CSV table of N, CA and C in Angstrom, one decimal:
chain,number,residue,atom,x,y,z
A,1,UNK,N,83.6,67.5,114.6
A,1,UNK,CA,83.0,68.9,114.8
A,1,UNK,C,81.6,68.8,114.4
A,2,UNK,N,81.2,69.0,115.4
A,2,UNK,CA,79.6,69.6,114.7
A,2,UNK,C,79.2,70.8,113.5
A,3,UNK,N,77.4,70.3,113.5
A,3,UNK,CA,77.6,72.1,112.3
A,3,UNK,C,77.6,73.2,113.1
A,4,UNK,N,77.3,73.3,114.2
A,4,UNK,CA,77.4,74.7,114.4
A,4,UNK,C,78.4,75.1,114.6
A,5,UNK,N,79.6,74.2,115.3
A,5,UNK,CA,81.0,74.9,115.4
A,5,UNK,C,81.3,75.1,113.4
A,6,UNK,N,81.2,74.4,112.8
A,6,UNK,CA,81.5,75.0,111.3
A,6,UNK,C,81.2,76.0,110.8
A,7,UNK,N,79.9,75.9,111.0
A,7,UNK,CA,79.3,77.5,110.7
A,7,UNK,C,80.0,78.6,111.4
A,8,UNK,N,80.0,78.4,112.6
A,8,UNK,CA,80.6,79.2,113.7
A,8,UNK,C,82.2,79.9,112.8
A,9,UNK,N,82.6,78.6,112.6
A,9,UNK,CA,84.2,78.8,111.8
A,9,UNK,C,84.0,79.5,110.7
A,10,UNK,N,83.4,79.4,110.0
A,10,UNK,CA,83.3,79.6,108.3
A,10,UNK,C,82.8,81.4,108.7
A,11,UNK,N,81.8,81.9,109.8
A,11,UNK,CA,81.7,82.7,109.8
A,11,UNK,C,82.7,84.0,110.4
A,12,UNK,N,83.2,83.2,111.5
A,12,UNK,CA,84.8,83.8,111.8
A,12,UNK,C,85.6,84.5,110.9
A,13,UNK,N,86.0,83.6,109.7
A,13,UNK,CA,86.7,83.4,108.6
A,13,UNK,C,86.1,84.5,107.7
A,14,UNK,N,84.9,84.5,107.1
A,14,UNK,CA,84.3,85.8,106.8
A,14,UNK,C,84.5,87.5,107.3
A,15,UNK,N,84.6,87.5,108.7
A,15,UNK,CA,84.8,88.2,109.3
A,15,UNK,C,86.2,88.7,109.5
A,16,UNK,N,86.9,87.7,109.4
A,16,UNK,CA,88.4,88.3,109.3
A,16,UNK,C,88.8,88.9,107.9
A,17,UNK,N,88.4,88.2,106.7
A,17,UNK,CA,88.3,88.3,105.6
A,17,UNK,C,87.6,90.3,105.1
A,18,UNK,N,86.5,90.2,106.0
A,18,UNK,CA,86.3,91.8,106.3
A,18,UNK,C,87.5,92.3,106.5
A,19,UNK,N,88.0,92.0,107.9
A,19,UNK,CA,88.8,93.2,108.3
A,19,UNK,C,89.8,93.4,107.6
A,20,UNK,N,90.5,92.6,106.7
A,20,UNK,CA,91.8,92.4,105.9
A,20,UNK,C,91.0,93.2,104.4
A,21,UNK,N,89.8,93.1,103.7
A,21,UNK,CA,89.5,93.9,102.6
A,21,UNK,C,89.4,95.7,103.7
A,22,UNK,N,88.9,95.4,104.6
A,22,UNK,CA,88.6,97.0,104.9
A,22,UNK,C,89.7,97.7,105.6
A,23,UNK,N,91.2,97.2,106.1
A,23,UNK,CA,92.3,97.3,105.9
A,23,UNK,C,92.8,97.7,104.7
A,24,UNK,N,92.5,97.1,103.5
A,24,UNK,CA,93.1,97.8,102.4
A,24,UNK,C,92.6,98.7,102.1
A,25,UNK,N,91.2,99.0,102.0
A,25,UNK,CA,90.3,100.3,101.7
A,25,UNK,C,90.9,101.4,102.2
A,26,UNK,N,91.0,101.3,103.3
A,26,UNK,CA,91.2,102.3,104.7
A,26,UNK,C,92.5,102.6,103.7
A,27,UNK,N,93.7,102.2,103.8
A,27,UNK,CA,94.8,102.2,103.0
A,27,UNK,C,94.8,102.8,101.6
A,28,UNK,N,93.9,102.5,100.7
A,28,UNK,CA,93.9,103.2,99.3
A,28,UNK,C,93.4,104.5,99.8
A,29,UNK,N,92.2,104.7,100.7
A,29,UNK,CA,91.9,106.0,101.1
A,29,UNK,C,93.2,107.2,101.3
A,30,UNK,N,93.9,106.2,102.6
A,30,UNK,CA,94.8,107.5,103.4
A,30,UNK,C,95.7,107.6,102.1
A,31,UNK,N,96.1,106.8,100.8
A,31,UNK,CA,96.8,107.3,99.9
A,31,UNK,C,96.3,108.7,98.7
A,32,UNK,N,94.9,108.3,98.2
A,32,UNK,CA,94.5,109.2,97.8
A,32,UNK,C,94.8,110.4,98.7
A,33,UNK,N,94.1,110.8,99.8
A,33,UNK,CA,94.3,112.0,100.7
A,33,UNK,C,95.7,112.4,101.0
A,34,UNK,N,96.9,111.9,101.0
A,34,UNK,CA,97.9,112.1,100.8
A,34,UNK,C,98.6,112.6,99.5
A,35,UNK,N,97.8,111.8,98.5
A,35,UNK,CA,98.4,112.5,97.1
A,35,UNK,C,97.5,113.7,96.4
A,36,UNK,N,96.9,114.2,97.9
A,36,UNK,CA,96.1,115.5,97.8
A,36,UNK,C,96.3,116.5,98.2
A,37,UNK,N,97.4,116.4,99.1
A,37,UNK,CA,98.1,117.1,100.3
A,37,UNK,C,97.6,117.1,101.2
A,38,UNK,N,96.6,116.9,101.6
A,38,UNK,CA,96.6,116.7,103.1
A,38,UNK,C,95.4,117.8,103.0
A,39,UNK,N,95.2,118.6,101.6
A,39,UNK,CA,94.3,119.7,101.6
A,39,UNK,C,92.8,119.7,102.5
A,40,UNK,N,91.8,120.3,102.3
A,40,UNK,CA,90.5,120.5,103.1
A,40,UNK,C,90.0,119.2,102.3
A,41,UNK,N,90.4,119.2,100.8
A,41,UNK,CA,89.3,118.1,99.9
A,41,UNK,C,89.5,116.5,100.1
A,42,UNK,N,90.5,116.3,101.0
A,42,UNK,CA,91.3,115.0,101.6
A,42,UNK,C,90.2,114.7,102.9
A,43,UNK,N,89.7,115.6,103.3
A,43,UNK,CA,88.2,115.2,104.3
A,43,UNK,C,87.8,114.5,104.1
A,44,UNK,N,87.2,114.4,103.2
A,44,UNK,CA,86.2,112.7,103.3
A,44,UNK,C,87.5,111.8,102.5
A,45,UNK,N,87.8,111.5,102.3
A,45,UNK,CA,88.9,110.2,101.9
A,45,UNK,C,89.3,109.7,103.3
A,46,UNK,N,90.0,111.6,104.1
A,46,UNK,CA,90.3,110.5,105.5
A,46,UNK,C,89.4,110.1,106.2
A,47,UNK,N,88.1,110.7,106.0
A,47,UNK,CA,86.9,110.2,107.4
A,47,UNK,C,86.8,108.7,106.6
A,48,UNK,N,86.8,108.5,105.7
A,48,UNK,CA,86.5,107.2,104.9
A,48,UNK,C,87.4,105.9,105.4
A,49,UNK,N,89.1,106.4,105.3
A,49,UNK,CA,89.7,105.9,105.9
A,49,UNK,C,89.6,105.1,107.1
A,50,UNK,N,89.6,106.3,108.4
A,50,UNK,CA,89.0,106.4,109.6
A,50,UNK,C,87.7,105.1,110.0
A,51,UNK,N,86.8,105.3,109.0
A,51,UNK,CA,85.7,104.3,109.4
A,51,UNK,C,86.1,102.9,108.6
A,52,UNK,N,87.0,102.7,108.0
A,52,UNK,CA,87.2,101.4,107.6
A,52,UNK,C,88.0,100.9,108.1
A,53,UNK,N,88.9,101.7,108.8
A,53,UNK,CA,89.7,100.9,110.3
A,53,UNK,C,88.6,100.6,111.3
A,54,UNK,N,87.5,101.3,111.7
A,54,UNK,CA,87.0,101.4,112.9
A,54,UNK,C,86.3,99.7,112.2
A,55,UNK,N,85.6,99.2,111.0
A,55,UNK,CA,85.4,98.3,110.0
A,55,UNK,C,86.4,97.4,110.6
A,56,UNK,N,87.6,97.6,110.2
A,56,UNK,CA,88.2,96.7,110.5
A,56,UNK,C,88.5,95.5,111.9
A,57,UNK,N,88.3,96.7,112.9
A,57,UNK,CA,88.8,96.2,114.1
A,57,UNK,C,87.1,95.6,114.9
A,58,UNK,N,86.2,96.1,114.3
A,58,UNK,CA,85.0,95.4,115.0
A,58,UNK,C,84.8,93.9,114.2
A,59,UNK,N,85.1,94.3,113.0
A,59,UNK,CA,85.7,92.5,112.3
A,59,UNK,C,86.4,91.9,113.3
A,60,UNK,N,87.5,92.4,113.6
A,60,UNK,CA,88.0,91.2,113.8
A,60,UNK,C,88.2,91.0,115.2
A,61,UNK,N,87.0,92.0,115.9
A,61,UNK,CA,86.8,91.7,117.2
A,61,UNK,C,85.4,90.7,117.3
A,62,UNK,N,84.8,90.5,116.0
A,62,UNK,CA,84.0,89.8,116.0
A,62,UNK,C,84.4,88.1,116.1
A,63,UNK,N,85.3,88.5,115.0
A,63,UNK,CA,86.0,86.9,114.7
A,63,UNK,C,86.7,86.1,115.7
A,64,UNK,N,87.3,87.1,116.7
A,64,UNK,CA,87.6,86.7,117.9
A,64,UNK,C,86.5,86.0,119.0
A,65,UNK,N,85.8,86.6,119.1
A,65,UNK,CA,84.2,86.8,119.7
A,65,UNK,C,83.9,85.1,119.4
A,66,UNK,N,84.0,84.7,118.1
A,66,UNK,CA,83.2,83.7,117.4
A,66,UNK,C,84.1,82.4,117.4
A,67,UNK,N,85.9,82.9,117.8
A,67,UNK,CA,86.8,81.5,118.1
A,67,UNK,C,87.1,81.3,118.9
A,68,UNK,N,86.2,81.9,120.2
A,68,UNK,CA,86.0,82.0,121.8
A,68,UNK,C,85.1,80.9,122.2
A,69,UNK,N,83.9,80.7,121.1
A,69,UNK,CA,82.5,80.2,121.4
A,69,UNK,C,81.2,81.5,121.8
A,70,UNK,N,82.2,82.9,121.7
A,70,UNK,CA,80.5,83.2,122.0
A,70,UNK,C,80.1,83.9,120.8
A,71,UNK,N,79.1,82.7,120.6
A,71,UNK,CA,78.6,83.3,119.7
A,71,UNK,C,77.5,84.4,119.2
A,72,UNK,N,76.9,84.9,120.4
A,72,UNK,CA,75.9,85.6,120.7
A,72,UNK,C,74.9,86.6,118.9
A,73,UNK,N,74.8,87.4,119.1
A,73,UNK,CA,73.8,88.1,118.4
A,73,UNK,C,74.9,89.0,117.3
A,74,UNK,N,75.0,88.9,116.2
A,74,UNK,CA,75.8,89.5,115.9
A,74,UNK,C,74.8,90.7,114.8
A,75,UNK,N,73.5,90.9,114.7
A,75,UNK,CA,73.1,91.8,114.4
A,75,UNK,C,73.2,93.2,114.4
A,76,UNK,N,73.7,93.6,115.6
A,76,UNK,CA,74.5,95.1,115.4
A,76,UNK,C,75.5,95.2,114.8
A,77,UNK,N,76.8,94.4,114.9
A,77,UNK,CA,77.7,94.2,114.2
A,77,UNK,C,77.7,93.9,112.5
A,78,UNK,N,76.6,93.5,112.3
A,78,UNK,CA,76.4,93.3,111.0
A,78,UNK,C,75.4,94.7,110.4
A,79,UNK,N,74.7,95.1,111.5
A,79,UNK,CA,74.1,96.7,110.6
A,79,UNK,C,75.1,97.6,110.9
A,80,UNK,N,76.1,97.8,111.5
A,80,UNK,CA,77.2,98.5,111.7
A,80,UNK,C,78.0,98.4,110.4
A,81,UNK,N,78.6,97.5,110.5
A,81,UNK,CA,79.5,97.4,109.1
A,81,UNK,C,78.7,97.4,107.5
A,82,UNK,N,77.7,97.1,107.2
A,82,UNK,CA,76.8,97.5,105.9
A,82,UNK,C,76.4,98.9,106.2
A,83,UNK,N,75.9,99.9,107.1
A,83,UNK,CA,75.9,101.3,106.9
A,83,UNK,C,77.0,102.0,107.0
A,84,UNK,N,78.4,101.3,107.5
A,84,UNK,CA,79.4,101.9,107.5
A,84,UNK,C,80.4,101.6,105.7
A,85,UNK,N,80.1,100.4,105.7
A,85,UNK,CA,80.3,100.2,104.2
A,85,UNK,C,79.9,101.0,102.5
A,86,UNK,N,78.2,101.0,103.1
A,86,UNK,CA,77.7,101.8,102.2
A,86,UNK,C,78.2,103.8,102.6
A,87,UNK,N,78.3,104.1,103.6
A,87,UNK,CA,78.4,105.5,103.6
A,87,UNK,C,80.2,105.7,102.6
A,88,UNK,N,81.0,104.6,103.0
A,88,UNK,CA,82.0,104.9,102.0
A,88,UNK,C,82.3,104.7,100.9
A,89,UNK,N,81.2,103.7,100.4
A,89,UNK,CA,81.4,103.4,99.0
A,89,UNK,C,80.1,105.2,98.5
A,90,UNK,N,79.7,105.3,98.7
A,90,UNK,CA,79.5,106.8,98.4
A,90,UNK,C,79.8,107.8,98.3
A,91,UNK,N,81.2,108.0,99.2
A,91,UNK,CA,82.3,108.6,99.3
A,91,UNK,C,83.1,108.5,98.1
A,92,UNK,N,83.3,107.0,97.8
A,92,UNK,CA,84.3,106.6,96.8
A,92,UNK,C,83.5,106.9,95.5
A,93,UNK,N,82.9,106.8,95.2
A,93,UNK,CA,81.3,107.1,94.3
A,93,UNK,C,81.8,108.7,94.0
A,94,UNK,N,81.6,109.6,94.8
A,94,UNK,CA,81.8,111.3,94.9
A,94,UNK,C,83.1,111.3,94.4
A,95,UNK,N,83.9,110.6,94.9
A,95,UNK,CA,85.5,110.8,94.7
A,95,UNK,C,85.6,110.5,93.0
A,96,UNK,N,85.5,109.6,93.0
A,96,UNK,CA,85.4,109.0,91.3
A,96,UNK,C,84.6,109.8,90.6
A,97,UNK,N,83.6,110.5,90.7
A,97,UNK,CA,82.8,111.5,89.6
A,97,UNK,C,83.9,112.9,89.4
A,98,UNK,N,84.2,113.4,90.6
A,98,UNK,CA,84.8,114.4,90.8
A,98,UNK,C,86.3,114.7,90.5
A,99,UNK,N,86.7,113.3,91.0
A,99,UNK,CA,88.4,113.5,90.4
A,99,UNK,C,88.5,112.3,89.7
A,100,UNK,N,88.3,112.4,88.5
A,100,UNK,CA,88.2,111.2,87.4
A,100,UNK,C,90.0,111.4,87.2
A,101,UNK,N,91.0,110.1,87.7
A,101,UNK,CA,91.7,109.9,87.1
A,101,UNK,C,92.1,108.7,86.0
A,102,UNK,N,92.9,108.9,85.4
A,102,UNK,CA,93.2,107.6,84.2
A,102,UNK,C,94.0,106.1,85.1
């Protein structure tokens, strides 16, 4: 194997490793919002949810992407998921100040 197929790999592997952490996020989300009732204040938990699937699946449509050979430009895919990441961890930020549980 060459380095670029390695790198190629290792970056893949990263990317899947995304969608499987933002799979679980998405998951602790829709639970919170469920142990909320489903009320108006479950809104951002589920939009949070929502964008860590959408997280998810461009992972690991990337990773696919990258164990195809194409490796092309993955700079949108990478400011996609860090402004999608950061808008939820400020969600989760809101969530935690406001409903401080033990």
């Amino acid at each position: 194997m060459n380095a670029r197929s390695l790198a190629a790999e290792r970056t893949a592997l990263a990317w899947r490793r995304t969608a499987v952490a933002a799979m679980v996020v998405a998951a602790l989300f829709l639970n919170h919002s469920a142990m909320q009732g489903w009320r108006a204040v479950a809104l951002a938990p589920t939009g949070a949810a929502i964008t860590m699937a959408v997280v998810a699946v461009l992972s690991f449509s990337r990773n696919r992407a990258l164990h195809q050979g194409r490796y092309g430009r993955g700079g949108g895919a990478i400011a996609a998921t860090a402004l999608a990441v950061l808008a939820v961890a400020c969600v989760a930020a809101a969530i935690g100040f406001t409903d401080p549980r033990p």
